[in-house]
Amino acid sequence: MVKLIGKKKIKVAVFISGTGSNLKSLIKFSKQKKSPITIALILSDNKNAVGLKYGDVFKIKQKFFNFKNKTLAEKKILKILRNNKINLICLAGFMKILSKTFIKKFRGKILNIHPSLLPKFKGLNTHEKVINNKEKYSGCTVHYVNSKLDSGKIICQKKVKVKKNDTPISLAKRVLIQEHKLYPKAILKIFNL
Ligand code: GAR
């Protein structure tokens, strides 16, 4: 668990692989007075991730790591996290699975956002699965990361109604809007704010 000490903000690293809209919402949240976090680092396994642009826009240190050699990548990441005094990791559309060893080193200090009402629809292609399964509701979940995929303790969730004519794309768009509100809410919650 991460604890707030006085008024000092918790240093966060956000891991992304793509668009980075959740990263953007976390950066905006971090700049609010009530926010207990500051985003000190952006990491990506994809050097073309669109979200990396927010590093330039908001002047946040950004790094790309090649996960072809995961052990090596994680070793380098641990070093940079230590050097930057990172205390909390937020996975935000990060599509690689971190090793058990890595997760152990940051136990209780890694959060993830997933676009379904976990424990339903873990893994990839969530919105397709929801529609194919004719679910009435979908949504999003922020949870702690443990060694099993999308299975750590749930912090908070938001329901989104599935419409009759929804496609995976239209549903993803509506869920994403809720994700942008849910991640900051989850962060306030873990610090009892
Ligand atoms: C979000 O919907 C996030 O929940 C999902 O990828 C999208 C990333 O969007 N994550 C996963 O599916 C993780 N398994 P963003 O890059 O615009 O934040």
PDB file of C-alpha atoms and ligand atoms in Angstrom:
ATOM      1  CA  MET A   1       0.000   0.000   0.000  1.00  0.00           C
ATOM      2  CA  VAL A   2       1.107   3.547  -0.654  1.00  0.00           C
ATOM      3  CA  LYS A   3       0.737   6.125   2.106  1.00  0.00           C
ATOM      4  CA  LEU A   4       0.558   9.881   1.917  1.00  0.00           C
ATOM      5  CA  ILE A   5       3.027  11.612   4.181  1.00  0.00           C
ATOM      6  CA  GLY A   6       2.087  15.207   4.902  1.00  0.00           C
ATOM      7  CA  LYS A   7       1.348  17.243   1.794  1.00  0.00           C
ATOM      8  CA  LYS A   8       4.020  15.638  -0.368  1.00  0.00           C
ATOM      9  CA  LYS A   9       2.559  14.312  -3.597  1.00  0.00           C
ATOM     10  CA  ILE A  10       3.072  10.668  -4.565  1.00  0.00           C
ATOM     11  CA  LYS A  11       5.263  10.268  -7.648  1.00  0.00           C
ATOM     12  CA  VAL A  12       3.521   8.225 -10.315  1.00  0.00           C
ATOM     13  CA  ALA A  13       4.693   6.490 -13.474  1.00  0.00           C
ATOM     14  CA  VAL A  14       2.020   5.875 -16.101  1.00  0.00           C
ATOM     15  CA  PHE A  15       2.553   2.934 -18.470  1.00  0.00           C
ATOM     16  CA  ILE A  16       0.888   3.192 -21.890  1.00  0.00           C
ATOM     17  CA  SER A  17       0.888   1.401 -25.247  1.00  0.00           C
ATOM     18  CA  GLY A  18      -1.399   3.521 -27.434  1.00  0.00           C
ATOM     19  CA  THR A  19      -3.577   6.615 -27.544  1.00  0.00           C
ATOM     20  CA  GLY A  20      -3.028   7.659 -23.949  1.00  0.00           C
ATOM     21  CA  SER A  21      -6.404   9.302 -23.316  1.00  0.00           C
ATOM     22  CA  ASN A  22      -6.406   7.891 -19.771  1.00  0.00           C
ATOM     23  CA  LEU A  23      -2.888   9.244 -19.344  1.00  0.00           C
ATOM     24  CA  LYS A  24      -4.132  12.674 -20.397  1.00  0.00           C
ATOM     25  CA  SER A  25      -6.983  12.554 -17.903  1.00  0.00           C
ATOM     26  CA  LEU A  26      -4.566  11.474 -15.144  1.00  0.00           C
ATOM     27  CA  ILE A  27      -2.200  14.340 -15.980  1.00  0.00           C
ATOM     28  CA  LYS A  28      -5.087  16.826 -15.812  1.00  0.00           C
ATOM     29  CA  PHE A  29      -6.219  15.344 -12.519  1.00  0.00           C
ATOM     30  CA  SER A  30      -2.671  15.467 -11.112  1.00  0.00           C
ATOM     31  CA  LYS A  31      -2.632  19.222 -11.656  1.00  0.00           C
ATOM     32  CA  GLN A  32      -5.693  19.796  -9.463  1.00  0.00           C
ATOM     33  CA  LYS A  33      -5.069  20.979  -5.936  1.00  0.00           C
ATOM     34  CA  LYS A  34      -6.951  18.048  -4.399  1.00  0.00           C
ATOM     35  CA  SER A  35      -4.832  15.496  -6.246  1.00  0.00           C
ATOM     36  CA  PRO A  36      -2.423  13.420  -4.138  1.00  0.00           C
ATOM     37  CA  ILE A  37      -0.272  12.509  -7.155  1.00  0.00           C
ATOM     38  CA  THR A  38       2.182  14.001  -9.568  1.00  0.00           C
ATOM     39  CA  ILE A  39       2.991  12.248 -12.856  1.00  0.00           C
ATOM     40  CA  ALA A  40       6.762  12.036 -12.972  1.00  0.00           C
ATOM     41  CA  LEU A  41       7.269   9.504 -15.735  1.00  0.00           C
ATOM     42  CA  ILE A  42       5.562   8.062 -18.805  1.00  0.00           C
ATOM     43  CA  LEU A  43       6.684   4.634 -20.002  1.00  0.00           C
ATOM     44  CA  SER A  44       5.712   2.867 -23.196  1.00  0.00           C
ATOM     45  CA  ASP A  45       6.447  -0.487 -24.801  1.00  0.00           C
ATOM     46  CA  ASN A  46       5.556   1.091 -28.150  1.00  0.00           C
ATOM     47  CA  LYS A  47       7.765   3.857 -29.455  1.00  0.00           C
ATOM     48  CA  ASN A  48       4.980   5.036 -31.766  1.00  0.00           C
ATOM     49  CA  ALA A  49       2.394   5.308 -29.010  1.00  0.00           C
ATOM     50  CA  VAL A  50       0.371   8.456 -29.719  1.00  0.00           C
ATOM     51  CA  GLY A  51       0.128   9.067 -25.973  1.00  0.00           C
ATOM     52  CA  LEU A  52       3.856   9.755 -25.757  1.00  0.00           C
ATOM     53  CA  LYS A  53       3.087  13.208 -27.145  1.00  0.00           C
ATOM     54  CA  TYR A  54       1.673  14.156 -23.740  1.00  0.00           C
ATOM     55  CA  GLY A  55       5.211  13.878 -22.409  1.00  0.00           C
ATOM     56  CA  ASP A  56       6.184  16.765 -24.697  1.00  0.00           C
ATOM     57  CA  VAL A  57       2.981  18.730 -24.155  1.00  0.00           C
ATOM     58  CA  PHE A  58       3.128  18.569 -20.351  1.00  0.00           C
ATOM     59  CA  LYS A  59       6.927  18.340 -20.021  1.00  0.00           C
ATOM     60  CA  ILE A  60       6.986  14.946 -18.374  1.00  0.00           C
ATOM     61  CA  LYS A  61       9.924  12.570 -18.740  1.00  0.00           C
ATOM     62  CA  GLN A  62       9.066   9.777 -21.183  1.00  0.00           C
ATOM     63  CA  LYS A  63      10.795   6.510 -22.004  1.00  0.00           C
ATOM     64  CA  PHE A  64      10.315   3.685 -24.481  1.00  0.00           C
ATOM     65  CA  PHE A  65      11.278   0.131 -23.525  1.00  0.00           C
ATOM     66  CA  ASN A  66      11.511  -2.717 -25.978  1.00  0.00           C
ATOM     67  CA  PHE A  67       9.683  -5.678 -24.474  1.00  0.00           C
ATOM     68  CA  LYS A  68      11.145  -8.192 -26.948  1.00  0.00           C
ATOM     69  CA  ASN A  69      13.441  -9.033 -24.071  1.00  0.00           C
ATOM     70  CA  LYS A  70      10.988  -8.615 -21.199  1.00  0.00           C
ATOM     71  CA  THR A  71      13.433  -9.535 -18.431  1.00  0.00           C
ATOM     72  CA  LEU A  72      15.891  -6.905 -19.587  1.00  0.00           C
ATOM     73  CA  ALA A  73      13.161  -4.298 -20.163  1.00  0.00           C
ATOM     74  CA  GLU A  74      11.759  -4.818 -16.667  1.00  0.00           C
ATOM     75  CA  LYS A  75      15.234  -4.632 -15.137  1.00  0.00           C
ATOM     76  CA  LYS A  76      15.803  -1.270 -16.817  1.00  0.00           C
ATOM     77  CA  ILE A  77      12.338  -0.080 -15.827  1.00  0.00           C
ATOM     78  CA  LEU A  78      12.917  -0.952 -12.162  1.00  0.00           C
ATOM     79  CA  LYS A  79      16.102   1.081 -12.260  1.00  0.00           C
ATOM     80  CA  ILE A  80      14.428   4.150 -13.761  1.00  0.00           C
ATOM     81  CA  LEU A  81      11.531   3.848 -11.298  1.00  0.00           C
ATOM     82  CA  ARG A  82      14.007   3.787  -8.411  1.00  0.00           C
ATOM     83  CA  ASN A  83      16.030   6.698  -9.803  1.00  0.00           C
ATOM     84  CA  ASN A  84      12.881   8.784 -10.155  1.00  0.00           C
ATOM     85  CA  LYS A  85      11.545   7.806  -6.710  1.00  0.00           C
ATOM     86  CA  ILE A  86       8.335   6.432  -8.208  1.00  0.00           C
ATOM     87  CA  ASN A  87       5.914   5.158  -5.595  1.00  0.00           C
ATOM     88  CA  LEU A  88       2.893   4.209  -7.653  1.00  0.00           C
ATOM     89  CA  ILE A  89       2.430   2.780 -11.152  1.00  0.00           C
ATOM     90  CA  CYS A  90      -0.752   3.386 -13.148  1.00  0.00           C
ATOM     91  CA  LEU A  91      -1.257   1.102 -16.115  1.00  0.00           C
ATOM     92  CA  ALA A  92      -3.375   2.990 -18.634  1.00  0.00           C
ATOM     93  CA  GLY A  93      -3.944   1.041 -21.825  1.00  0.00           C
ATOM     94  CA  PHE A  94      -0.671  -0.823 -21.284  1.00  0.00           C
ATOM     95  CA  MET A  95      -0.959  -3.996 -23.326  1.00  0.00           C
ATOM     96  CA  LYS A  96       1.990  -6.020 -21.994  1.00  0.00           C
ATOM     97  CA  ILE A  97       1.736  -8.429 -19.093  1.00  0.00           C
ATOM     98  CA  LEU A  98       4.236  -7.633 -16.350  1.00  0.00           C
ATOM     99  CA  SER A  99       6.162 -10.535 -14.828  1.00  0.00           C
ATOM    100  CA  LYS A 100       5.417 -11.919 -11.369  1.00  0.00           C
ATOM    101  CA  THR A 101       8.872 -10.813 -10.243  1.00  0.00           C
ATOM    102  CA  PHE A 102       8.209  -7.234 -11.317  1.00  0.00           C
ATOM    103  CA  ILE A 103       4.772  -7.155  -9.706  1.00  0.00           C
ATOM    104  CA  LYS A 104       6.212  -8.529  -6.451  1.00  0.00           C
ATOM    105  CA  LYS A 105       8.701  -5.676  -6.302  1.00  0.00           C
ATOM    106  CA  PHE A 106       5.844  -3.148  -6.530  1.00  0.00           C
ATOM    107  CA  ARG A 107       3.276  -5.136  -4.570  1.00  0.00           C
ATOM    108  CA  GLY A 108       0.189  -3.087  -3.798  1.00  0.00           C
ATOM    109  CA  LYS A 109       1.560  -0.174  -5.797  1.00  0.00           C
ATOM    110  CA  ILE A 110       0.358  -0.984  -9.312  1.00  0.00           C
ATOM    111  CA  LEU A 111      -3.103  -0.005 -10.529  1.00  0.00           C
ATOM    112  CA  ASN A 112      -4.793  -0.902 -13.809  1.00  0.00           C
ATOM    113  CA  ILE A 113      -7.886   0.252 -15.651  1.00  0.00           C
ATOM    114  CA  HIS A 114      -9.840  -2.338 -17.602  1.00  0.00           C
ATOM    115  CA  PRO A 115     -12.819  -1.632 -19.890  1.00  0.00           C
ATOM    116  CA  SER A 116     -15.267  -4.141 -18.400  1.00  0.00           C
ATOM    117  CA  LEU A 117     -17.092  -4.876 -15.192  1.00  0.00           C
ATOM    118  CA  LEU A 118     -14.484  -7.280 -13.812  1.00  0.00           C
ATOM    119  CA  PRO A 119     -14.432 -10.175 -13.010  1.00  0.00           C
ATOM    120  CA  LYS A 120     -16.357 -10.395 -16.278  1.00  0.00           C
ATOM    121  CA  PHE A 121     -14.471 -10.215 -19.580  1.00  0.00           C
ATOM    122  CA  LYS A 122     -10.820 -10.228 -18.611  1.00  0.00           C
ATOM    123  CA  GLY A 123      -8.142  -9.930 -21.275  1.00  0.00           C
ATOM    124  CA  LEU A 124      -8.449  -8.604 -24.802  1.00  0.00           C
ATOM    125  CA  ASN A 125     -11.352  -7.718 -27.143  1.00  0.00           C
ATOM    126  CA  THR A 126     -13.550  -6.857 -24.196  1.00  0.00           C
ATOM    127  CA  HIS A 127     -16.217  -4.899 -26.042  1.00  0.00           C
ATOM    128  CA  GLU A 128     -16.670  -7.583 -28.720  1.00  0.00           C
ATOM    129  CA  LYS A 129     -17.128 -10.175 -25.989  1.00  0.00           C
ATOM    130  CA  VAL A 130     -19.687  -7.999 -24.161  1.00  0.00           C
ATOM    131  CA  ILE A 131     -21.744  -7.474 -27.327  1.00  0.00           C
ATOM    132  CA  ASN A 132     -21.516 -11.111 -28.448  1.00  0.00           C
ATOM    133  CA  ASN A 133     -22.648 -12.175 -25.002  1.00  0.00           C
ATOM    134  CA  LYS A 134     -25.670  -9.826 -25.266  1.00  0.00           C
ATOM    135  CA  GLU A 135     -24.862  -8.129 -21.958  1.00  0.00           C
ATOM    136  CA  LYS A 136     -27.223  -5.366 -20.808  1.00  0.00           C
ATOM    137  CA  TYR A 137     -24.434  -3.524 -19.024  1.00  0.00           C
ATOM    138  CA  SER A 138     -20.736  -3.105 -19.460  1.00  0.00           C
ATOM    139  CA  GLY A 139     -18.451  -0.581 -17.806  1.00  0.00           C
ATOM    140  CA  CYS A 140     -14.957  -0.138 -16.449  1.00  0.00           C
ATOM    141  CA  THR A 141     -12.921  -1.168 -13.436  1.00  0.00           C
ATOM    142  CA  VAL A 142      -9.865   0.175 -11.644  1.00  0.00           C
ATOM    143  CA  HIS A 143      -8.084  -2.541  -9.686  1.00  0.00           C
ATOM    144  CA  TYR A 144      -4.793  -3.404  -8.024  1.00  0.00           C
ATOM    145  CA  VAL A 145      -2.528  -5.543 -10.172  1.00  0.00           C
ATOM    146  CA  ASN A 146      -1.592  -8.979  -8.897  1.00  0.00           C
ATOM    147  CA  SER A 147       0.092 -11.865 -10.677  1.00  0.00           C
ATOM    148  CA  LYS A 148      -3.137 -13.042 -12.351  1.00  0.00           C
ATOM    149  CA  LEU A 149      -4.440 -11.121 -15.360  1.00  0.00           C
ATOM    150  CA  ASP A 150      -7.142  -8.549 -14.490  1.00  0.00           C
ATOM    151  CA  SER A 151      -7.778 -10.308 -11.175  1.00  0.00           C
ATOM    152  CA  GLY A 152      -6.450  -8.027  -8.417  1.00  0.00           C
ATOM    153  CA  LYS A 153      -8.590  -6.361  -5.769  1.00  0.00           C
ATOM    154  CA  ILE A 154     -11.203  -4.051  -7.264  1.00  0.00           C
ATOM    155  CA  ILE A 155     -11.029  -0.394  -6.173  1.00  0.00           C
ATOM    156  CA  CYS A 156     -14.021   0.979  -8.063  1.00  0.00           C
ATOM    157  CA  GLN A 157     -16.257   0.381 -11.041  1.00  0.00           C
ATOM    158  CA  LYS A 158     -18.678   2.304 -13.234  1.00  0.00           C
ATOM    159  CA  LYS A 159     -21.553   0.729 -15.131  1.00  0.00           C
ATOM    160  CA  VAL A 160     -22.372   1.713 -18.716  1.00  0.00           C
ATOM    161  CA  LYS A 161     -25.575   0.600 -20.435  1.00  0.00           C
ATOM    162  CA  VAL A 162     -25.124  -1.376 -23.645  1.00  0.00           C
ATOM    163  CA  LYS A 163     -27.392  -0.015 -26.393  1.00  0.00           C
ATOM    164  CA  LYS A 164     -29.237  -2.268 -28.840  1.00  0.00           C
ATOM    165  CA  ASN A 165     -27.304  -1.078 -31.867  1.00  0.00           C
ATOM    166  CA  ASP A 166     -23.916  -0.734 -30.143  1.00  0.00           C
ATOM    167  CA  THR A 167     -20.793  -1.826 -31.997  1.00  0.00           C
ATOM    168  CA  PRO A 168     -17.537  -2.548 -30.155  1.00  0.00           C
ATOM    169  CA  ILE A 169     -16.381   0.917 -31.279  1.00  0.00           C
ATOM    170  CA  SER A 170     -19.434   2.849 -30.082  1.00  0.00           C
ATOM    171  CA  LEU A 171     -19.435   0.997 -26.770  1.00  0.00           C
ATOM    172  CA  ALA A 172     -15.672   1.524 -26.310  1.00  0.00           C
ATOM    173  CA  LYS A 173     -16.172   5.281 -26.802  1.00  0.00           C
ATOM    174  CA  ARG A 174     -18.841   5.537 -24.102  1.00  0.00           C
ATOM    175  CA  VAL A 175     -16.891   3.345 -21.691  1.00  0.00           C
ATOM    176  CA  LEU A 176     -13.738   5.412 -22.260  1.00  0.00           C
ATOM    177  CA  ILE A 177     -15.533   8.616 -21.213  1.00  0.00           C
ATOM    178  CA  GLN A 178     -16.313   6.926 -17.893  1.00  0.00           C
ATOM    179  CA  GLU A 179     -12.750   5.593 -17.576  1.00  0.00           C
ATOM    180  CA  HIS A 180     -11.451   9.163 -17.601  1.00  0.00           C
ATOM    181  CA  LYS A 181     -13.562   9.926 -14.521  1.00  0.00           C
ATOM    182  CA  LEU A 182     -13.047   6.604 -12.784  1.00  0.00           C
ATOM    183  CA  TYR A 183      -9.240   6.510 -12.637  1.00  0.00           C
ATOM    184  CA  PRO A 184      -8.930   9.803 -10.686  1.00  0.00           C
ATOM    185  CA  LYS A 185     -11.780   8.665  -8.427  1.00  0.00           C
ATOM    186  CA  ALA A 186      -9.948   5.402  -7.694  1.00  0.00           C
ATOM    187  CA  ILE A 187      -6.783   7.293  -6.812  1.00  0.00           C
ATOM    188  CA  LEU A 188      -8.626   9.546  -4.374  1.00  0.00           C
ATOM    189  CA  LYS A 189     -10.214   6.435  -2.885  1.00  0.00           C
ATOM    190  CA  ILE A 190      -6.960   4.541  -2.229  1.00  0.00           C
ATOM    191  CA  PHE A 191      -5.657   7.552  -0.319  1.00  0.00           C
ATOM    192  CA  ASN A 192      -8.940   7.906   1.581  1.00  0.00           C
ATOM    193  CA  LEU A 193      -9.556  11.340   0.058  1.00  0.00           C
TER     194      LEU A 193
HETATM  195  C1  GAR B   1      -8.752   1.806 -22.427  1.00  0.00           C
HETATM  196  O1  GAR B   1     -10.076   1.516 -22.768  1.00  0.00           O
HETATM  197  C2  GAR B   1      -8.257   0.838 -21.362  1.00  0.00           C
HETATM  198  O2  GAR B   1      -9.233   0.495 -20.425  1.00  0.00           O
HETATM  199  C3  GAR B   1      -7.883  -0.347 -22.204  1.00  0.00           C
HETATM  200  O3  GAR B   1      -7.268   0.205 -23.345  1.00  0.00           O
HETATM  201  C4  GAR B   1      -7.809   1.507 -23.594  1.00  0.00           C
HETATM  202  C5  GAR B   1      -6.668   2.484 -23.677  1.00  0.00           C
HETATM  203  O4  GAR B   1      -7.095   3.747 -24.067  1.00  0.00           O
HETATM  204  N1  GAR B   1      -7.031  -1.223 -21.481  1.00  0.00           N
HETATM  205  C6  GAR B   1      -7.030  -2.533 -21.632  1.00  0.00           C
HETATM  206  O5  GAR B   1      -7.759  -3.118 -22.405  1.00  0.00           O
HETATM  207  C7  GAR B   1      -6.026  -3.262 -20.766  1.00  0.00           C
HETATM  208  N2  GAR B   1      -6.282  -4.649 -20.788  1.00  0.00           N
HETATM  209  P1  GAR B   1      -6.176   5.030 -23.880  1.00  0.00           P
HETATM  210  O6  GAR B   1      -4.786   4.659 -24.441  1.00  0.00           O
HETATM  211  O7  GAR B   1      -6.829   6.087 -24.701  1.00  0.00           O
HETATM  212  O8  GAR B   1      -6.110   5.350 -22.418  1.00  0.00           O
END
